[in-house]
Coordinates of C-alpha atoms in Angstrom, one line a residue:
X39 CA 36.8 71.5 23.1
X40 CA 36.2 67.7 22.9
X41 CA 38.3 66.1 19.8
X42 CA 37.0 62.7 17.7
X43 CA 38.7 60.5 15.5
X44 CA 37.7 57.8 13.2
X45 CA 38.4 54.0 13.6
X46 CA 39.6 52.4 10.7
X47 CA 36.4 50.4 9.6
X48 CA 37.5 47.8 6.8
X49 CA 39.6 45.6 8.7
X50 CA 37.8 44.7 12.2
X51 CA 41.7 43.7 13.8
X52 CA 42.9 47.2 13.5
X53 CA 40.0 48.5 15.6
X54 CA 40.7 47.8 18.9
X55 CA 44.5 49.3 18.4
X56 CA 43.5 52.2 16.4
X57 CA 41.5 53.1 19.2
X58 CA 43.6 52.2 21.6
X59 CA 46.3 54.6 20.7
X60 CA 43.6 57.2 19.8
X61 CA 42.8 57.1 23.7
X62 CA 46.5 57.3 24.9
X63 CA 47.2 60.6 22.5
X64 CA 44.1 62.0 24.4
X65 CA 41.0 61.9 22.0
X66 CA 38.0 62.2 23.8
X67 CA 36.1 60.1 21.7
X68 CA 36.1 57.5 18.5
X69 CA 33.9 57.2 16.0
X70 CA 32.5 55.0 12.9
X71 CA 30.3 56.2 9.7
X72 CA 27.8 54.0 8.1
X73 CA 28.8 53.9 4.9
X74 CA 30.1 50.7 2.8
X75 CA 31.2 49.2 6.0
X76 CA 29.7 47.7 9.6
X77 CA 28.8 50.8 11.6
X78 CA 28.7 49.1 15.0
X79 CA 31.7 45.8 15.0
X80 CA 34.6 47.8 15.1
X81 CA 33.6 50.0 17.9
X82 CA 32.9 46.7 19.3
X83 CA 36.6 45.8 19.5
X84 CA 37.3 49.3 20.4
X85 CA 35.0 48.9 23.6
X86 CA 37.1 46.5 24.6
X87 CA 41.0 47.7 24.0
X88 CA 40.2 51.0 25.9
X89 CA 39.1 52.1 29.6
X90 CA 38.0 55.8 28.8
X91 CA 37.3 56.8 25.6
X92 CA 33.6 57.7 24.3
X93 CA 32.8 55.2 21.4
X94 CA 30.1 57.0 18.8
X95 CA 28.5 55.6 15.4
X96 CA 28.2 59.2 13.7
X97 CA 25.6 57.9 12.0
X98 CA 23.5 55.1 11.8
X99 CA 20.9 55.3 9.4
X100 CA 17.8 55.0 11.6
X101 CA 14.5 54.0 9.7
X102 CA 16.0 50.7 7.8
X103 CA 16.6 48.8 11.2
X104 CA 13.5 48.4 13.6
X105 CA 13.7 50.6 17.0
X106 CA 14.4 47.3 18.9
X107 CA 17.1 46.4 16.6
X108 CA 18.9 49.4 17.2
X109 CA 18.2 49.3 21.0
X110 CA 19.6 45.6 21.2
X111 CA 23.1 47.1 19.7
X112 CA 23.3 50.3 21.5
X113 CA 22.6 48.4 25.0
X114 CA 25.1 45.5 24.7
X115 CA 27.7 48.4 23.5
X116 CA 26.7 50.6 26.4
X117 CA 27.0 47.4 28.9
X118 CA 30.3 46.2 27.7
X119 CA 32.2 49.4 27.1
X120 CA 30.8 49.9 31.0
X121 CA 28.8 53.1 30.2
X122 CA 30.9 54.9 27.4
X123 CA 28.6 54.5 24.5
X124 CA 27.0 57.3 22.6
X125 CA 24.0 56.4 20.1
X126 CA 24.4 59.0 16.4
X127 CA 21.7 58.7 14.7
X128 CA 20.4 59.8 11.3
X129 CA 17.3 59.8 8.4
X130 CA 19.4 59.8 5.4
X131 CA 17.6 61.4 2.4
X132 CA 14.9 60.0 0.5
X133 CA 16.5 58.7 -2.3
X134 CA 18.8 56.2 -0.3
X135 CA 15.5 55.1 1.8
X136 CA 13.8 54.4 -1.1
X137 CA 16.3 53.2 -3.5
X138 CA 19.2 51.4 -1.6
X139 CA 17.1 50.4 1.6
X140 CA 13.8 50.0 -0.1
X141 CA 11.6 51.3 2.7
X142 CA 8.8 53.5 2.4
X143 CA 9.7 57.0 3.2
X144 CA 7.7 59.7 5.1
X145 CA 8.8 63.2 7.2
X146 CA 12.0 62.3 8.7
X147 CA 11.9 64.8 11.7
X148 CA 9.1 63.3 13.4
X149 CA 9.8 60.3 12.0
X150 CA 13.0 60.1 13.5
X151 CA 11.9 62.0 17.0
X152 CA 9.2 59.2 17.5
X153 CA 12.1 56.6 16.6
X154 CA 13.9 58.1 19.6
X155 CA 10.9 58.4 21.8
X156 CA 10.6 54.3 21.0
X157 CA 14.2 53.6 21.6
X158 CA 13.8 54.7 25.1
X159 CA 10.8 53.2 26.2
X160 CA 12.5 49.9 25.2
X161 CA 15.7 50.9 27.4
X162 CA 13.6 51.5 30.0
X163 CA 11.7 48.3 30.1
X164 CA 15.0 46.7 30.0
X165 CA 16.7 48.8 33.0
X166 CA 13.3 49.2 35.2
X167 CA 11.2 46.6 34.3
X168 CA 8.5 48.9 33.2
X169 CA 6.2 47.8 30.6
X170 CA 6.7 48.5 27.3
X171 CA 3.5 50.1 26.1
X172 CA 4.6 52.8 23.4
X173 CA 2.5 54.2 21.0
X174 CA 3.9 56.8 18.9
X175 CA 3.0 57.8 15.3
X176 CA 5.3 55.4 13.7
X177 CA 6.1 53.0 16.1
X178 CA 4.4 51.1 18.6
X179 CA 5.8 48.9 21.1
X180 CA 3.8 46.8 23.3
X181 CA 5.0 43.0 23.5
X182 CA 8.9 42.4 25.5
X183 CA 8.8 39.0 27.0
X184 CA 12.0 38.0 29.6
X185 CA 13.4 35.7 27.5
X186 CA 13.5 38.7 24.8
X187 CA 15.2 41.0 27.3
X188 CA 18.8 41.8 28.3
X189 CA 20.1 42.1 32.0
X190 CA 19.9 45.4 33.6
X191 CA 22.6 47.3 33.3
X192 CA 23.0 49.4 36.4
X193 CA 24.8 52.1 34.0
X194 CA 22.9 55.5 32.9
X195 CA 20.6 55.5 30.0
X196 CA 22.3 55.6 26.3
X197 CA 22.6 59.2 24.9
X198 CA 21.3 59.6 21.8
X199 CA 22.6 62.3 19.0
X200 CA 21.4 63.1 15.9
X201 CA 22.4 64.3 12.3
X202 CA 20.2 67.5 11.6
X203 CA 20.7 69.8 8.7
X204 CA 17.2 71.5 8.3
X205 CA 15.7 73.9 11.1
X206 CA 12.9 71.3 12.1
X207 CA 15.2 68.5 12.4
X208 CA 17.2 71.1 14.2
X209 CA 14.4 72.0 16.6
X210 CA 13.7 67.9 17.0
X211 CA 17.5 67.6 18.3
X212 CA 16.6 70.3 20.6
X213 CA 14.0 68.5 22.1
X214 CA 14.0 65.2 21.9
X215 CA 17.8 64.7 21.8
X216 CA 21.5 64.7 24.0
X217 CA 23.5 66.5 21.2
X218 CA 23.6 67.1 17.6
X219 CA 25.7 65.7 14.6
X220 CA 26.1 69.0 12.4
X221 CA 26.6 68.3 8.6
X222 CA 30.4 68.7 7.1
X223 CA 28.5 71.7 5.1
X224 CA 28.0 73.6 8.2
X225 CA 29.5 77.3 8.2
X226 CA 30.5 79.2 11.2
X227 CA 27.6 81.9 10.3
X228 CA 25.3 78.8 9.5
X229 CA 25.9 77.4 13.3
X230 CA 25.3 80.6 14.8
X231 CA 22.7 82.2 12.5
X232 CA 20.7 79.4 12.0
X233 CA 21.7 75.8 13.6
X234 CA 21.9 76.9 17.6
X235 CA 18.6 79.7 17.5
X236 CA 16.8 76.5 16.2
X237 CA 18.3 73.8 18.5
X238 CA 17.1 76.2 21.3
X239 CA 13.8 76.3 20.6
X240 CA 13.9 72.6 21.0
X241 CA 15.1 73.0 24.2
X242 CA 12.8 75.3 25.8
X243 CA 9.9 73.2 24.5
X244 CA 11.4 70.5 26.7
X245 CA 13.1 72.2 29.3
X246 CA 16.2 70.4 28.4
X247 CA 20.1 72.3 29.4
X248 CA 22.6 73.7 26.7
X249 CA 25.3 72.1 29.3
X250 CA 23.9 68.7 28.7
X251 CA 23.7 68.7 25.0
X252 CA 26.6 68.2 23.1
X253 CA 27.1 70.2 19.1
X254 CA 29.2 68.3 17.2
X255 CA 30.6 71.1 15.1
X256 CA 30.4 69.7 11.0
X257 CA 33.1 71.5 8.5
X258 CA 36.1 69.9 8.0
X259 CA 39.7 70.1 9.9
X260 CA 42.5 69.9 7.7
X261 CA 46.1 70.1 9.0
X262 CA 49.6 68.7 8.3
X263 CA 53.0 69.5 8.9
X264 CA 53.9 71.8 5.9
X265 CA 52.0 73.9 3.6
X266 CA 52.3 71.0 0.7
X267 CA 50.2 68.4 3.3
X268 CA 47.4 71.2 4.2
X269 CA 47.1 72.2 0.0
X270 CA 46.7 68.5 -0.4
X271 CA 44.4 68.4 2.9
X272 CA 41.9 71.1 1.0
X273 CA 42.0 69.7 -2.3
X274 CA 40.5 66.5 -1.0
X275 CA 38.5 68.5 0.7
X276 CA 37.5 70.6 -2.2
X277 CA 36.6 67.9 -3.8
X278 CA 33.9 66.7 -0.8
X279 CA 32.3 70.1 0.0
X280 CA 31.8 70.4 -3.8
X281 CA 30.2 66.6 -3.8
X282 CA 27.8 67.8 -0.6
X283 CA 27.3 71.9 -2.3
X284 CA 25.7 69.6 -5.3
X285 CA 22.9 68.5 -3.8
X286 CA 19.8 69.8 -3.3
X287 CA 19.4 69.7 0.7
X288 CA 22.0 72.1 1.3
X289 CA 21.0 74.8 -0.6
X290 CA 19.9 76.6 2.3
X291 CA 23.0 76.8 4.4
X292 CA 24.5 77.8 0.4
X293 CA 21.8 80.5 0.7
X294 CA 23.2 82.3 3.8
X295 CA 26.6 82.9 2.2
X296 CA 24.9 84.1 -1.7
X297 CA 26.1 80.6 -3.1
X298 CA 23.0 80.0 -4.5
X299 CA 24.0 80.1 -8.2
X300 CA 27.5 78.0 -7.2
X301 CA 24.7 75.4 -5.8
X302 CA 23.0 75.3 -9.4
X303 CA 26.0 74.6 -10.8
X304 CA 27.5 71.8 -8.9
X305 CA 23.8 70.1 -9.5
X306 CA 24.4 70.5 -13.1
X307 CA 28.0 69.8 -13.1
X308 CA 27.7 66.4 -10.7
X309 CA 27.2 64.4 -13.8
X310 CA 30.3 65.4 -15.5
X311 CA 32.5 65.2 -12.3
X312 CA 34.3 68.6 -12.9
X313 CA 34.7 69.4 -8.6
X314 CA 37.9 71.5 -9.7
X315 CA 35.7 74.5 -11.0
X316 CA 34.8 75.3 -7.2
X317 CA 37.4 78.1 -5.7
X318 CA 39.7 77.8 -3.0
X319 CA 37.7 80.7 -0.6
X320 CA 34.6 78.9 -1.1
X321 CA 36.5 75.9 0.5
X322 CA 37.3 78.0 3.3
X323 CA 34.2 78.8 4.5
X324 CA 33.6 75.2 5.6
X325 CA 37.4 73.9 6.5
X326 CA 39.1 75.1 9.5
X327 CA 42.8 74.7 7.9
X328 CA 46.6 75.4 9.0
X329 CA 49.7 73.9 9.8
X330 CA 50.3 71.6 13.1
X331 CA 51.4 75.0 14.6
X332 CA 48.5 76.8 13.4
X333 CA 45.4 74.5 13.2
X334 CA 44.5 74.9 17.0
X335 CA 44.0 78.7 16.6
X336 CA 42.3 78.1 13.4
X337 CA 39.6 75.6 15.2
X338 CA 39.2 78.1 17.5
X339 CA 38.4 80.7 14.9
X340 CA 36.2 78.4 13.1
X341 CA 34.2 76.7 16.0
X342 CA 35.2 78.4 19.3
X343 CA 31.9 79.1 21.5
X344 CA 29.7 77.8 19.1
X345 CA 30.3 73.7 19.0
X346 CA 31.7 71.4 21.9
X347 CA 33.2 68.7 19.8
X348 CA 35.3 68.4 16.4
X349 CA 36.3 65.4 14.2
X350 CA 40.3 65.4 14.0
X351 CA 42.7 62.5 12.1
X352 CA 45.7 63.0 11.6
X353 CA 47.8 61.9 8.5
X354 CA 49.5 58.2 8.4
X355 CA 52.7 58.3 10.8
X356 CA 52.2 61.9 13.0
X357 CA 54.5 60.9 15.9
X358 CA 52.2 60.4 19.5
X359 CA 53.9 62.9 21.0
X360 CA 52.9 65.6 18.3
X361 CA 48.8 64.4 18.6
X362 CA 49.3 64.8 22.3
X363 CA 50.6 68.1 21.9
X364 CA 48.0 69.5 19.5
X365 CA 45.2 67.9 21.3
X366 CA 46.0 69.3 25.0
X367 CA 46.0 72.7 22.8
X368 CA 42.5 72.2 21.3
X369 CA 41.0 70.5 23.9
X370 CA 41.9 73.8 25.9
X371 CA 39.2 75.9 23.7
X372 CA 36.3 76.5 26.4
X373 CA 32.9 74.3 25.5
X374 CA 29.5 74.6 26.5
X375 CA 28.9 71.1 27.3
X376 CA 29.4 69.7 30.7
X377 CA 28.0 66.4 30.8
X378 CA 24.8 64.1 29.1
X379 CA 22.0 64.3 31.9
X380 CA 20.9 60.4 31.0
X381 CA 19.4 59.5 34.3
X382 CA 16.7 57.2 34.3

């Protein structure tokens, strides 16, 4: 199983040695999260401390920035981390669209399957010199002088993931994608009842390979050296799921487990911030948890043949050695993915 971590965000100069050490303990990949920070500078100093490691904005919120923005970043990450870049992607809900972007919002699964489409039509012109002449329901594409253009690369073609919650969005990923980011409020019954069955059906509607698309498993991973660090580890994230259980998109996944009432509540109980009324089993059902010597087996449990990839950070000050250790273990647990098919 493949193993993320997250770059420290806030201050751009402990980027490029955060990920630096993150590649020498054996992470296959690091990763930023667009929220009150840059999503795309600090794996811009990342590209350039490191040699192997995947870099991955898990997400960018798509419909605020222009398909050609979005291109312009992904490409010049892609060229000068020599092919190691990974495009996440996401719609964000309405209200943030609307409210803190101030864009007008519409369907976000084909919506964000056309923003896609556009976003490689522009990386081809750029790589082949084919004209850009896209015309998709939301977007279309048709001026792209030289002088507007960046150098080809000579590299594959950015992959592109996405966050999906919902089955069409699931079935978009499917087809139109290279992986999937699942939601932190993502079940092990949830992945295998509901998430995969849809994603599927994506792929057969465009012939696309479960080895070259990469699940991103969602729930949370909490682990420490001592029972006190993991307690602590699940309060915080107690305190998350419950934040995420609150809100009304989720109520499906809530659904599948009889959590529907519990949903209700956290809605009504948001406004008066009382996230310790939520119980400790509920937590469980979204956090792989356990000790250093116990988390591997636990991941297993939680993800193992289901999702290829995990987000894991460690606490402040776990020695290298001991990351090392834990990773080779996890990264042990067999994976569907082999590879992103991202010829041209």
């Amino acid at each position: 199983m493949r193993v993320f971590t997250m770059l420290p965000m806030r201050r751009w100069r402990e980027a490029g040695p955060a990920a630096a050490a993150a590649e020498a303990a054996g992470f296959d990949a690091v990763m930023t999260a667009e929220l009150g920070h840059d999503v795309f500078t600090p794996l811009a100093f990342a590209a350039l401390a490191t040699e192997r490691i995947e870099l991955t904005p898990s997400i960018v919120v798509a419909f605020p920035r222009s398909p050609t923005i979005t291109a312009s970043q992904a490409w010049d990450l892609q060229a000068n981390s020599l092919g190691r870049f990974v495009l996440g992607l996401g719609s964000q809900v309405k209200g943030h669209n609307e409210r803190r972007f101030g864009i007008a919002w519409s369907a976000p699964a084909p919506r964000l399957k056309d923003y896609v489409r556009a976003l490689r039509a522009i990386w081809r012109c750029w790589e082949t010199g084919e004209k850009l002449d896209y015309h998709g329901e939301h977007y279309k594409l048709t001026l792209m002088t030289p002088d507007f253009s960046p150098e080809p690369t000579g590299l594959p073609m950015v992959p592109v993931t996405i966050a999906a919650v919902g089955e069409v969005m699931l079935r978009v990923a499917g087809e139109a994608c290279d992986g999937v980011r699942l939601h932190p409020i993502c079940s092990r019954r949830y992945v295998q009842e509901v998430a995969l069955p849809r994603i599927a059906e994506g792929m057969a509607r465009s012939g696309r390979r479960r080895a070259n698309f990469d699940v991103f498993g969602g729930s949370f991973v909490v682990t420490g050296p001592d029972a006190k660090t993991v307690a602590e580890g699940l309060e915080a994230a107690r305190k998350r799921i419950a934040f995420y259980a609150s809100t009304r998109t989720y109520a499906p996944i809530l659904a599948l487990h009889g959590l529907e009432d519990l949903g209700a509540k956290l809605h009504r109980m948001s406004v008066a911030g009382r996230w310790h009324e939520m119980s400790a089993e509920v937590v469980h059902i979204f956090a792989a948890c356990g000790t250093y010597g116990a988390i591997a087996a636990a991941i297993e449990g939680r993800y193992g043949g289901l999702a290829d990839a995990i987000e894991l950070n460690f606490p402040a000050g776990a020695p290298a050695g001991l990351q090392r250790e834990l990773l080779t273990d996890i990264r042990r647990i067999p994976h569907r993915f082999e590879g992103f098919d991202t010829r041209w």
